[in-house]
Amino acid sequence: MLKAIDTDIWVAEQPLKYFGLEVGKRMTVIRLSSNKLMVISPIKIDNSTINDLNQLGEVIYIIVPNLSRSAKLKITG
């Protein structure tokens, strides 16, 4: 589920253990001036989050900040 943290900025969080430490991970969604969306650090999302994104607008940018995340990224039409 997306949580609004400011005007046109939302986050979704997910648990993540890294070398035994609970560090968590966070996806950020930003609505651009064009009303399109940019997703930064995508996480595995559920149907509720997909619906939230669809209500906010069209995702046109997905930024994956490191290779470990991109290895698990699956984009479907």
mmCIF file of N, CA and C in Angstrom:
data_model
loop_
_atom_site.group_PDB
_atom_site.id
_atom_site.type_symbol
_atom_site.label_atom_id
_atom_site.label_comp_id
_atom_site.label_asym_id
_atom_site.label_seq_id
_atom_site.Cartn_x
_atom_site.Cartn_y
_atom_site.Cartn_z
ATOM 1 N N MET A 1 0.844 -1.177 0.000
ATOM 2 C CA MET A 1 0.000 0.000 0.000
ATOM 3 C C MET A 1 0.890 1.241 0.000
ATOM 4 N N LEU A 2 0.528 2.215 -0.801
ATOM 5 C CA LEU A 2 1.281 3.470 -0.867
ATOM 6 C C LEU A 2 0.860 4.399 0.260
ATOM 7 N N LYS A 3 1.845 5.083 0.814
ATOM 8 C CA LYS A 3 1.610 6.046 1.889
ATOM 9 C C LYS A 3 2.106 7.411 1.420
ATOM 10 N N ALA A 4 1.227 8.410 1.435
ATOM 11 C CA ALA A 4 1.623 9.764 1.027
ATOM 12 C C ALA A 4 2.531 10.362 2.093
ATOM 13 N N ILE A 5 3.670 10.914 1.655
ATOM 14 C CA ILE A 5 4.568 11.572 2.610
ATOM 15 C C ILE A 5 4.700 13.070 2.332
ATOM 16 N N ASP A 6 4.234 13.496 1.168
ATOM 17 C CA ASP A 6 4.241 14.914 0.813
ATOM 18 C C ASP A 6 3.385 15.054 -0.444
ATOM 19 N N THR A 7 3.225 16.280 -0.904
ATOM 20 C CA THR A 7 2.480 16.501 -2.139
ATOM 21 C C THR A 7 3.186 15.786 -3.281
ATOM 22 N N ASP A 8 2.481 14.885 -3.940
ATOM 23 C CA ASP A 8 2.986 14.162 -5.110
ATOM 24 C C ASP A 8 4.154 13.220 -4.818
ATOM 25 N N ILE A 9 4.303 12.785 -3.557
ATOM 26 C CA ILE A 9 5.344 11.814 -3.192
ATOM 27 C C ILE A 9 4.726 10.755 -2.281
ATOM 28 N N TRP A 10 4.931 9.486 -2.652
ATOM 29 C CA TRP A 10 4.417 8.362 -1.880
ATOM 30 C C TRP A 10 5.532 7.347 -1.673
ATOM 31 N N VAL A 11 5.394 6.508 -0.653
ATOM 32 C CA VAL A 11 6.331 5.415 -0.420
ATOM 33 C C VAL A 11 5.565 4.131 -0.131
ATOM 34 N N ALA A 12 6.200 3.025 -0.406
ATOM 35 C CA ALA A 12 5.724 1.706 -0.003
ATOM 36 C C ALA A 12 6.939 0.990 0.576
ATOM 37 N N GLU A 13 6.737 0.303 1.692
ATOM 38 C CA GLU A 13 7.856 -0.354 2.366
ATOM 39 C C GLU A 13 7.632 -1.852 2.422
ATOM 40 N N GLN A 14 8.751 -2.568 2.542
ATOM 41 C CA GLN A 14 8.728 -4.019 2.580
ATOM 42 C C GLN A 14 9.858 -4.495 3.483
ATOM 43 N N PRO A 15 9.643 -5.557 4.241
ATOM 44 C CA PRO A 15 10.730 -6.061 5.081
ATOM 45 C C PRO A 15 11.855 -6.647 4.224
ATOM 46 N N LEU A 16 13.067 -6.536 4.717
ATOM 47 C CA LEU A 16 14.231 -7.111 4.045
ATOM 48 C C LEU A 16 15.296 -7.402 5.087
ATOM 49 N N LYS A 17 15.805 -8.622 5.069
ATOM 50 C CA LYS A 17 16.937 -8.978 5.920
ATOM 51 C C LYS A 17 18.175 -9.008 5.050
ATOM 52 N N TYR A 18 19.235 -8.400 5.545
ATOM 53 C CA TYR A 18 20.509 -8.332 4.836
ATOM 54 C C TYR A 18 21.588 -8.789 5.792
ATOM 55 N N PHE A 19 22.202 -9.921 5.506
ATOM 56 C CA PHE A 19 23.183 -10.532 6.405
ATOM 57 C C PHE A 19 22.646 -10.652 7.826
ATOM 58 N N GLY A 20 21.378 -11.057 7.928
ATOM 59 C CA GLY A 20 20.763 -11.283 9.227
ATOM 60 C C GLY A 20 20.198 -10.048 9.905
ATOM 61 N N LEU A 21 20.417 -8.882 9.350
ATOM 62 C CA LEU A 21 19.892 -7.643 9.925
ATOM 63 C C LEU A 21 18.625 -7.216 9.204
ATOM 64 N N GLU A 22 17.622 -6.792 9.950
ATOM 65 C CA GLU A 22 16.386 -6.283 9.350
ATOM 66 C C GLU A 22 16.625 -4.838 8.929
ATOM 67 N N VAL A 23 16.733 -4.612 7.621
ATOM 68 C CA VAL A 23 17.014 -3.264 7.122
ATOM 69 C C VAL A 23 15.823 -2.663 6.369
ATOM 70 N N GLY A 24 14.943 -3.520 5.865
ATOM 71 C CA GLY A 24 13.786 -3.034 5.123
ATOM 72 C C GLY A 24 14.183 -2.444 3.773
ATOM 73 N N LYS A 25 13.183 -2.242 2.947
ATOM 74 C CA LYS A 25 13.414 -1.551 1.671
ATOM 75 C C LYS A 25 12.199 -0.689 1.373
ATOM 76 N N ARG A 26 12.435 0.352 0.615
ATOM 77 C CA ARG A 26 11.392 1.351 0.366
ATOM 78 C C ARG A 26 11.380 1.738 -1.104
ATOM 79 N N MET A 27 10.181 1.767 -1.653
ATOM 80 C CA MET A 27 9.962 2.248 -3.021
ATOM 81 C C MET A 27 9.369 3.650 -2.914
ATOM 82 N N THR A 28 9.857 4.553 -3.723
ATOM 83 C CA THR A 28 9.339 5.919 -3.743
ATOM 84 C C THR A 28 8.652 6.178 -5.081
ATOM 85 N N VAL A 29 7.505 6.834 -5.028
ATOM 86 C CA VAL A 29 6.761 7.198 -6.230
ATOM 87 C C VAL A 29 6.603 8.715 -6.238
ATOM 88 N N ILE A 30 6.971 9.332 -7.348
ATOM 89 C CA ILE A 30 6.888 10.788 -7.484
ATOM 90 C C ILE A 30 6.021 11.120 -8.691
ATOM 91 N N ARG A 31 5.041 12.011 -8.482
ATOM 92 C CA ARG A 31 4.248 12.499 -9.612
ATOM 93 C C ARG A 31 4.981 13.704 -10.201
ATOM 94 N N LEU A 32 5.290 13.629 -11.473
ATOM 95 C CA LEU A 32 6.023 14.694 -12.170
ATOM 96 C C LEU A 32 5.061 15.808 -12.596
ATOM 97 N N SER A 33 5.613 16.903 -13.055
ATOM 98 C CA SER A 33 4.786 18.034 -13.490
ATOM 99 C C SER A 33 3.874 17.656 -14.653
ATOM 100 N N SER A 34 4.237 16.610 -15.391
ATOM 101 C CA SER A 34 3.424 16.120 -16.511
ATOM 102 C C SER A 34 2.275 15.222 -16.036
ATOM 103 N N ASN A 35 2.158 15.047 -14.718
ATOM 104 C CA ASN A 35 1.193 14.141 -14.083
ATOM 105 C C ASN A 35 1.507 12.669 -14.317
ATOM 106 N N LYS A 36 2.661 12.360 -14.881
ATOM 107 C CA LYS A 36 3.127 10.988 -15.024
ATOM 108 C C LYS A 36 3.912 10.621 -13.761
ATOM 109 N N LEU A 37 4.159 9.316 -13.571
ATOM 110 C CA LEU A 37 4.810 8.853 -12.351
ATOM 111 C C LEU A 37 6.215 8.328 -12.609
ATOM 112 N N MET A 38 7.088 8.541 -11.623
ATOM 113 C CA MET A 38 8.427 7.972 -11.604
ATOM 114 C C MET A 38 8.510 7.087 -10.366
ATOM 115 N N VAL A 39 8.946 5.835 -10.543
ATOM 116 C CA VAL A 39 9.106 4.897 -9.436
ATOM 117 C C VAL A 39 10.606 4.706 -9.215
ATOM 118 N N ILE A 40 11.042 4.888 -7.971
ATOM 119 C CA ILE A 40 12.451 4.750 -7.611
ATOM 120 C C ILE A 40 12.584 3.579 -6.642
ATOM 121 N N SER A 41 13.520 2.686 -6.905
ATOM 122 C CA SER A 41 13.776 1.500 -6.087
ATOM 123 C C SER A 41 12.547 0.607 -5.983
ATOM 124 N N PRO A 42 12.071 0.071 -7.108
ATOM 125 C CA PRO A 42 10.850 -0.736 -7.080
ATOM 126 C C PRO A 42 10.989 -1.943 -6.157
ATOM 127 N N ILE A 43 9.872 -2.290 -5.525
ATOM 128 C CA ILE A 43 9.794 -3.470 -4.668
ATOM 129 C C ILE A 43 8.741 -4.399 -5.262
ATOM 130 N N LYS A 44 8.633 -5.599 -4.714
ATOM 131 C CA LYS A 44 7.558 -6.499 -5.128
ATOM 132 C C LYS A 44 6.250 -5.902 -4.621
ATOM 133 N N ILE A 45 5.305 -5.697 -5.522
ATOM 134 C CA ILE A 45 4.061 -5.033 -5.130
ATOM 135 C C ILE A 45 2.879 -5.987 -5.238
ATOM 136 N N ASP A 46 1.875 -5.730 -4.412
ATOM 137 C CA ASP A 46 0.662 -6.535 -4.422
ATOM 138 C C ASP A 46 -0.417 -5.819 -5.241
ATOM 139 N N ASN A 47 -1.571 -6.466 -5.370
ATOM 140 C CA ASN A 47 -2.656 -5.887 -6.169
ATOM 141 C C ASN A 47 -3.131 -4.549 -5.630
ATOM 142 N N SER A 48 -3.126 -4.383 -4.318
ATOM 143 C CA SER A 48 -3.542 -3.119 -3.709
ATOM 144 C C SER A 48 -2.625 -1.978 -4.143
ATOM 145 N N THR A 49 -1.326 -2.233 -4.151
ATOM 146 C CA THR A 49 -0.358 -1.203 -4.563
ATOM 147 C C THR A 49 -0.466 -0.928 -6.057
ATOM 148 N N ILE A 50 -0.716 -1.969 -6.835
ATOM 149 C CA ILE A 50 -0.927 -1.776 -8.275
ATOM 150 C C ILE A 50 -2.131 -0.874 -8.504
ATOM 151 N N ASN A 51 -3.208 -1.126 -7.787
ATOM 152 C CA ASN A 51 -4.403 -0.283 -7.906
ATOM 153 C C ASN A 51 -4.102 1.154 -7.498
ATOM 154 N N ASP A 52 -3.336 1.328 -6.398
ATOM 155 C CA ASP A 52 -2.947 2.672 -5.961
ATOM 156 C C ASP A 52 -2.189 3.398 -7.074
ATOM 157 N N LEU A 53 -1.220 2.716 -7.672
ATOM 158 C CA LEU A 53 -0.429 3.322 -8.751
ATOM 159 C C LEU A 53 -1.321 3.689 -9.934
ATOM 160 N N ASN A 54 -2.213 2.790 -10.304
ATOM 161 C CA ASN A 54 -3.108 3.064 -11.430
ATOM 162 C C ASN A 54 -3.996 4.276 -11.177
ATOM 163 N N GLN A 55 -4.412 4.470 -9.936
ATOM 164 C CA GLN A 55 -5.240 5.633 -9.600
ATOM 165 C C GLN A 55 -4.435 6.927 -9.633
ATOM 166 N N LEU A 56 -3.135 6.831 -9.337
ATOM 167 C CA LEU A 56 -2.293 8.029 -9.311
ATOM 168 C C LEU A 56 -1.924 8.495 -10.712
ATOM 169 N N GLY A 57 -1.765 7.567 -11.642
ATOM 170 C CA GLY A 57 -1.374 7.959 -12.994
ATOM 171 C C GLY A 57 -0.592 6.869 -13.692
ATOM 172 N N GLU A 58 0.054 7.233 -14.770
ATOM 173 C CA GLU A 58 0.823 6.299 -15.596
ATOM 174 C C GLU A 58 2.294 6.346 -15.213
ATOM 175 N N VAL A 59 2.877 5.185 -14.938
ATOM 176 C CA VAL A 59 4.313 5.105 -14.638
ATOM 177 C C VAL A 59 5.071 5.173 -15.955
ATOM 178 N N ILE A 60 5.948 6.182 -16.067
ATOM 179 C CA ILE A 60 6.748 6.295 -17.300
ATOM 180 C C ILE A 60 8.237 6.107 -17.040
ATOM 181 N N TYR A 61 8.663 6.217 -15.781
ATOM 182 C CA TYR A 61 10.065 5.994 -15.428
ATOM 183 C C TYR A 61 10.143 5.033 -14.259
ATOM 184 N N ILE A 62 11.062 4.080 -14.355
ATOM 185 C CA ILE A 62 11.389 3.200 -13.233
ATOM 186 C C ILE A 62 12.898 3.278 -13.060
ATOM 187 N N ILE A 63 13.325 3.732 -11.905
ATOM 188 C CA ILE A 63 14.749 3.880 -11.626
ATOM 189 C C ILE A 63 15.161 2.783 -10.652
ATOM 190 N N VAL A 64 16.105 1.935 -11.093
ATOM 191 C CA VAL A 64 16.624 0.844 -10.275
ATOM 192 C C VAL A 64 18.053 1.223 -9.903
ATOM 193 N N PRO A 65 18.289 1.549 -8.607
ATOM 194 C CA PRO A 65 19.562 2.144 -8.225
ATOM 195 C C PRO A 65 20.754 1.190 -8.144
ATOM 196 N N ASN A 66 20.531 -0.130 -8.148
ATOM 197 C CA ASN A 66 21.677 -1.032 -8.067
ATOM 198 C C ASN A 66 21.361 -2.353 -8.761
ATOM 199 N N LEU A 67 22.387 -3.124 -9.050
ATOM 200 C CA LEU A 67 22.225 -4.352 -9.812
ATOM 201 C C LEU A 67 21.465 -5.432 -9.051
ATOM 202 N N SER A 68 21.574 -5.464 -7.728
ATOM 203 C CA SER A 68 20.888 -6.515 -6.980
ATOM 204 C C SER A 68 19.377 -6.393 -7.135
ATOM 205 N N ARG A 69 18.874 -5.182 -7.259
ATOM 206 C CA ARG A 69 17.443 -5.005 -7.463
ATOM 207 C C ARG A 69 17.042 -5.324 -8.898
ATOM 208 N N SER A 70 17.869 -4.974 -9.867
ATOM 209 C CA SER A 70 17.482 -5.171 -11.251
ATOM 210 C C SER A 70 17.435 -6.652 -11.609
ATOM 211 N N ALA A 71 18.185 -7.490 -10.905
ATOM 212 C CA ALA A 71 18.172 -8.916 -11.189
ATOM 213 C C ALA A 71 16.800 -9.529 -10.906
ATOM 214 N N LYS A 72 16.005 -8.889 -10.047
ATOM 215 C CA LYS A 72 14.695 -9.412 -9.677
ATOM 216 C C LYS A 72 13.554 -8.640 -10.324
ATOM 217 N N LEU A 73 13.855 -7.643 -11.123
ATOM 218 C CA LEU A 73 12.823 -6.796 -11.718
ATOM 219 C C LEU A 73 12.167 -7.506 -12.899
ATOM 220 N N LYS A 74 10.849 -7.604 -12.848
ATOM 221 C CA LYS A 74 10.079 -8.205 -13.923
ATOM 222 C C LYS A 74 8.995 -7.224 -14.334
ATOM 223 N N ILE A 75 9.009 -6.818 -15.575
ATOM 224 C CA ILE A 75 8.030 -5.861 -16.075
ATOM 225 C C ILE A 75 7.116 -6.573 -17.060
ATOM 226 N N THR A 76 5.821 -6.443 -16.828
ATOM 227 C CA THR A 76 4.860 -7.054 -17.740
ATOM 228 C C THR A 76 3.962 -5.984 -18.308
ATOM 229 N N GLY A 77 3.436 -6.212 -19.477
ATOM 230 C CA GLY A 77 2.601 -5.246 -20.162
ATOM 231 C C GLY A 77 1.244 -5.231 -19.604
#
